[in-house]
């Protein structure tokens, strides 16, 4: 079992996990994760085709590769990366970059669960909105502000968001703010009032009402539950002799 951004996924042969920058993760049960691990840092040169896929906050984190073709292609791309990385005389960074782009673009073809936005369905309008949301979610939650910055009408943004997510622009904005709030509450020691200010709330009480409306629990209760879960996982791992 593996938890990414507060969603727990069962992992078995054929499971593909993609954890992106800024996401938080937790190994929820003791055990060894046997599989290929691919790590690339922000400093690694990406092609323009793949740029943005790694930062898509709303993209899925887990797929179960159910067909032989999906599994075979993914495995072959990973094996080719591994072979180039360990090439005698040293790898070519350009080839590694192109192979990484091919892998990411291949993964991006996989069908998305209904709970995740399909940025392709929203076209360029949704893609631009999604990028602007990642830059500005902590400074404004008004759909009108995003429309002005992007040169669209709110109606145009609404159509794109409906096509991609089935939800309104406001829902998409609030979902991103709520996710960041959960990350900060679970994995920082900052007071709730400080987190509220970081996310653009002038008063902690307004942040508390927003968070409770979005998640069904108060910021304090959410943080306490996450701390309990983390302590429980650490205790289980220590008693079983597993490292973290």
Tab-separated table of C-alpha atoms in Angstrom:
chain	number	residue	atom	x	y	z
A	1	UNK	CA	0.000	0.000	0.000
A	2	UNK	CA	1.228	3.488	-0.827
A	3	UNK	CA	-0.365	6.851	-0.038
A	4	UNK	CA	0.027	9.871	-2.323
A	5	UNK	CA	-1.696	13.148	-1.456
A	6	UNK	CA	-3.906	11.405	1.110
A	7	UNK	CA	-5.188	8.694	-1.250
A	8	UNK	CA	-4.027	5.131	-0.558
A	9	UNK	CA	-3.333	2.834	-3.505
A	10	UNK	CA	-2.884	-0.952	-3.414
A	11	UNK	CA	0.324	-1.937	-5.214
A	12	UNK	CA	0.716	-5.274	-6.974
A	13	UNK	CA	2.466	-6.555	-10.099
A	14	UNK	CA	1.673	-4.212	-12.954
A	15	UNK	CA	1.056	-1.160	-10.758
A	16	UNK	CA	2.501	2.117	-12.007
A	17	UNK	CA	2.917	4.925	-9.472
A	18	UNK	CA	3.840	8.456	-10.514
A	19	UNK	CA	4.619	10.848	-7.641
A	20	UNK	CA	5.168	14.422	-8.819
A	21	UNK	CA	7.019	17.404	-7.352
A	22	UNK	CA	5.240	18.866	-4.362
A	23	UNK	CA	3.149	15.792	-3.652
A	24	UNK	CA	3.401	14.063	-0.302
A	25	UNK	CA	3.654	10.319	0.092
A	26	UNK	CA	3.695	7.709	2.816
A	27	UNK	CA	4.428	4.011	2.892
A	28	UNK	CA	1.395	2.829	4.801
A	29	UNK	CA	2.442	-0.727	5.655
A	30	UNK	CA	5.801	-2.347	6.387
A	31	UNK	CA	7.283	-4.219	3.495
A	32	UNK	CA	9.579	-3.980	0.547
A	33	UNK	CA	8.584	-2.292	-2.694
A	34	UNK	CA	10.016	-4.477	-5.437
A	35	UNK	CA	10.036	-2.712	-8.749
A	36	UNK	CA	11.793	-0.274	-11.013
A	37	UNK	CA	12.240	3.197	-9.497
A	38	UNK	CA	12.890	6.113	-11.845
A	39	UNK	CA	13.930	9.412	-10.259
A	40	UNK	CA	14.495	12.588	-12.238
A	41	UNK	CA	15.154	15.948	-10.641
A	42	UNK	CA	14.044	19.468	-11.661
A	43	UNK	CA	17.564	20.038	-12.985
A	44	UNK	CA	17.256	17.242	-15.535
A	45	UNK	CA	16.690	18.658	-19.050
A	46	UNK	CA	13.195	17.899	-20.313
A	47	UNK	CA	11.898	18.200	-23.848
A	48	UNK	CA	9.159	20.714	-24.560
A	49	UNK	CA	6.793	17.838	-25.308
A	50	UNK	CA	7.092	16.462	-21.780
A	51	UNK	CA	7.405	19.755	-19.922
A	52	UNK	CA	4.336	20.308	-17.798
A	53	UNK	CA	3.348	16.649	-17.522
A	54	UNK	CA	5.451	16.281	-14.395
A	55	UNK	CA	3.812	19.321	-12.809
A	56	UNK	CA	0.197	18.439	-13.611
A	57	UNK	CA	-1.196	18.532	-10.074
A	58	UNK	CA	-4.548	17.034	-11.085
A	59	UNK	CA	-3.174	14.051	-13.016
A	60	UNK	CA	-3.592	10.477	-11.740
A	61	UNK	CA	-0.907	8.961	-9.526
A	62	UNK	CA	-1.682	5.304	-10.061
A	63	UNK	CA	-2.522	2.998	-12.935
A	64	UNK	CA	-2.891	-0.759	-13.017
A	65	UNK	CA	-1.486	-1.769	-16.391
A	66	UNK	CA	-4.197	-4.166	-17.406
A	67	UNK	CA	-3.149	-4.985	-20.941
A	68	UNK	CA	-0.076	-6.818	-22.155
A	69	UNK	CA	0.653	-4.019	-24.629
A	70	UNK	CA	0.648	-1.266	-21.978
A	71	UNK	CA	2.852	-3.316	-19.655
A	72	UNK	CA	5.260	-4.375	-22.410
A	73	UNK	CA	5.688	-0.855	-23.799
A	74	UNK	CA	6.184	0.715	-20.374
A	75	UNK	CA	8.676	-1.980	-19.363
A	76	UNK	CA	10.576	-1.604	-22.637
A	77	UNK	CA	10.884	2.168	-22.235
A	78	UNK	CA	12.109	1.790	-18.647
A	79	UNK	CA	14.602	-0.875	-19.729
A	80	UNK	CA	15.896	1.370	-22.503
A	81	UNK	CA	16.398	4.219	-20.009
A	82	UNK	CA	18.232	1.868	-17.659
A	83	UNK	CA	20.462	0.602	-20.461
A	84	UNK	CA	21.383	4.105	-21.643
A	85	UNK	CA	22.029	5.296	-18.074
A	86	UNK	CA	24.497	2.427	-17.541
A	87	UNK	CA	26.095	2.639	-20.989
A	88	UNK	CA	29.864	2.053	-20.962
A	89	UNK	CA	31.577	5.383	-21.374
A	90	UNK	CA	28.638	7.250	-19.905
A	91	UNK	CA	25.117	8.036	-21.082
A	92	UNK	CA	24.004	10.745	-23.459
A	93	UNK	CA	21.928	13.319	-21.569
A	94	UNK	CA	20.091	14.150	-24.777
A	95	UNK	CA	19.122	10.533	-25.375
A	96	UNK	CA	18.077	10.143	-21.739
A	97	UNK	CA	15.929	13.253	-22.066
A	98	UNK	CA	14.236	11.959	-25.205
A	99	UNK	CA	13.656	8.519	-23.684
A	100	UNK	CA	12.166	10.119	-20.566
A	101	UNK	CA	9.884	12.261	-22.737
A	102	UNK	CA	8.733	9.159	-24.627
A	103	UNK	CA	7.924	7.396	-21.358
A	104	UNK	CA	5.989	10.339	-19.914
A	105	UNK	CA	4.043	10.875	-23.130
A	106	UNK	CA	3.250	7.153	-23.243
A	107	UNK	CA	1.902	7.289	-19.688
A	108	UNK	CA	-0.114	10.377	-20.578
A	109	UNK	CA	-1.996	8.265	-23.136
A	110	UNK	CA	-3.406	5.972	-20.470
A	111	UNK	CA	-7.114	6.537	-19.794
A	112	UNK	CA	-7.777	8.715	-16.766
A	113	UNK	CA	-10.175	7.696	-14.017
A	114	UNK	CA	-13.376	9.728	-14.011
A	115	UNK	CA	-12.258	11.429	-10.815
A	116	UNK	CA	-9.309	13.071	-12.591
A	117	UNK	CA	-9.436	15.890	-15.124
A	118	UNK	CA	-8.695	15.122	-18.748
A	119	UNK	CA	-6.691	18.142	-19.812
A	120	UNK	CA	-6.942	17.061	-23.457
A	121	UNK	CA	-10.740	17.354	-23.331
A	122	UNK	CA	-10.469	20.976	-22.227
A	123	UNK	CA	-8.103	21.909	-25.028
A	124	UNK	CA	-5.658	24.803	-24.900
A	125	UNK	CA	-8.006	26.887	-22.757
A	126	UNK	CA	-7.972	24.385	-19.906
A	127	UNK	CA	-4.224	23.774	-20.278
A	128	UNK	CA	-3.535	27.511	-19.920
A	129	UNK	CA	-5.958	27.813	-17.016
A	130	UNK	CA	-4.383	24.836	-15.249
A	131	UNK	CA	-0.906	26.385	-15.570
A	132	UNK	CA	-2.144	29.753	-14.320
A	133	UNK	CA	-3.928	28.060	-11.416
A	134	UNK	CA	-0.660	26.459	-10.334
A	135	UNK	CA	0.981	29.887	-10.314
A	136	UNK	CA	-1.819	31.856	-8.672
A	137	UNK	CA	-3.930	29.636	-6.407
A	138	UNK	CA	-2.385	31.220	-3.288
A	139	UNK	CA	-3.173	34.766	-4.380
A	140	UNK	CA	-6.688	34.607	-5.807
A	141	UNK	CA	-9.665	32.260	-5.811
A	142	UNK	CA	-11.827	34.397	-8.119
A	143	UNK	CA	-12.717	32.948	-11.504
A	144	UNK	CA	-12.892	36.491	-12.890
A	145	UNK	CA	-9.217	37.079	-12.066
A	146	UNK	CA	-8.138	33.989	-13.995
A	147	UNK	CA	-10.294	34.960	-16.952
A	148	UNK	CA	-8.763	38.461	-17.022
A	149	UNK	CA	-5.204	37.165	-16.783
A	150	UNK	CA	-5.707	34.667	-19.593
A	151	UNK	CA	-7.772	36.911	-21.873
A	152	UNK	CA	-10.879	34.709	-21.802
A	153	UNK	CA	-14.389	35.218	-20.531
A	154	UNK	CA	-15.507	33.321	-17.447
A	155	UNK	CA	-17.978	31.513	-19.699
A	156	UNK	CA	-15.136	30.244	-21.905
A	157	UNK	CA	-13.173	29.035	-18.878
A	158	UNK	CA	-16.303	27.367	-17.547
A	159	UNK	CA	-16.850	25.413	-20.776
A	160	UNK	CA	-13.223	24.238	-20.768
A	161	UNK	CA	-13.345	23.188	-17.118
A	162	UNK	CA	-16.640	21.395	-17.608
A	163	UNK	CA	-15.165	19.478	-20.546
A	164	UNK	CA	-11.999	18.536	-18.644
A	165	UNK	CA	-13.315	17.969	-15.129
A	166	UNK	CA	-17.095	18.029	-15.167
A	167	UNK	CA	-16.877	20.826	-12.582
A	168	UNK	CA	-16.956	24.605	-12.526
A	169	UNK	CA	-13.962	26.926	-12.599
A	170	UNK	CA	-14.555	27.828	-8.965
A	171	UNK	CA	-14.598	24.162	-7.980
A	172	UNK	CA	-11.236	23.592	-9.708
A	173	UNK	CA	-9.687	26.595	-7.960
A	174	UNK	CA	-10.978	25.619	-4.542
A	175	UNK	CA	-9.852	22.005	-5.011
A	176	UNK	CA	-6.281	23.137	-5.647
A	177	UNK	CA	-6.263	25.424	-2.595
A	178	UNK	CA	-7.715	22.682	-0.399
A	179	UNK	CA	-5.089	20.190	-1.576
A	180	UNK	CA	-2.247	22.575	-0.729
A	181	UNK	CA	-3.818	23.227	2.654
A	182	UNK	CA	-3.879	19.494	3.361
A	183	UNK	CA	-0.233	19.145	2.356
A	184	UNK	CA	0.869	21.985	4.626
A	185	UNK	CA	-1.216	20.816	7.569
A	186	UNK	CA	0.061	17.254	7.309
A	187	UNK	CA	3.709	17.883	6.546
A	188	UNK	CA	4.670	21.153	8.180
A	189	UNK	CA	4.654	22.499	11.718
A	190	UNK	CA	3.340	25.906	10.708
A	191	UNK	CA	0.417	27.236	12.757
A	192	UNK	CA	-2.959	27.192	11.058
A	193	UNK	CA	-2.983	31.004	10.975
A	194	UNK	CA	0.301	31.054	9.047
A	195	UNK	CA	-0.974	28.472	6.545
A	196	UNK	CA	-4.131	30.535	6.102
A	197	UNK	CA	-2.094	33.617	5.196
A	198	UNK	CA	0.123	31.629	2.818
A	199	UNK	CA	-2.981	30.552	0.936
A	200	UNK	CA	-4.420	34.037	0.656
A	201	UNK	CA	-6.914	34.069	3.526
A	202	UNK	CA	-7.023	37.318	5.489
A	203	UNK	CA	-8.553	35.619	8.547
A	204	UNK	CA	-7.901	32.133	9.968
A	205	UNK	CA	-11.626	31.757	10.648
A	206	UNK	CA	-12.386	32.144	6.939
A	207	UNK	CA	-9.751	29.533	6.141
A	208	UNK	CA	-11.253	27.193	8.721
A	209	UNK	CA	-14.724	27.524	7.209
A	210	UNK	CA	-13.345	26.987	3.703
A	211	UNK	CA	-11.317	23.911	4.721
A	212	UNK	CA	-14.213	22.337	6.617
A	213	UNK	CA	-16.578	22.918	3.707
A	214	UNK	CA	-14.137	21.340	1.253
A	215	UNK	CA	-12.917	18.384	3.328
A	216	UNK	CA	-15.600	17.753	5.952
A	217	UNK	CA	-13.191	18.264	8.855
A	218	UNK	CA	-11.510	21.170	10.608
A	219	UNK	CA	-7.835	22.014	9.962
A	220	UNK	CA	-6.911	21.001	13.523
A	221	UNK	CA	-8.699	17.650	13.334
A	222	UNK	CA	-7.173	16.907	9.929
A	223	UNK	CA	-3.655	17.623	11.176
A	224	UNK	CA	-4.171	15.462	14.275
A	225	UNK	CA	-5.441	12.555	12.174
A	226	UNK	CA	-2.453	12.758	9.836
A	227	UNK	CA	0.000	12.881	12.728
A	228	UNK	CA	-1.634	9.809	14.253
A	229	UNK	CA	-1.454	7.930	10.948
A	230	UNK	CA	2.221	8.827	10.493
A	231	UNK	CA	3.106	7.763	14.041
A	232	UNK	CA	1.250	4.480	13.575
A	233	UNK	CA	3.065	3.711	10.309
A	234	UNK	CA	6.441	4.528	11.889
A	235	UNK	CA	5.728	2.271	14.869
A	236	UNK	CA	4.705	-0.594	12.587
A	237	UNK	CA	7.829	-0.228	10.469
A	238	UNK	CA	10.101	-0.111	13.525
A	239	UNK	CA	8.530	-3.188	15.092
A	240	UNK	CA	8.930	-5.132	11.859
A	241	UNK	CA	12.566	-4.110	11.423
A	242	UNK	CA	11.930	-2.168	8.209
A	243	UNK	CA	13.775	1.070	7.479
A	244	UNK	CA	12.042	4.225	6.345
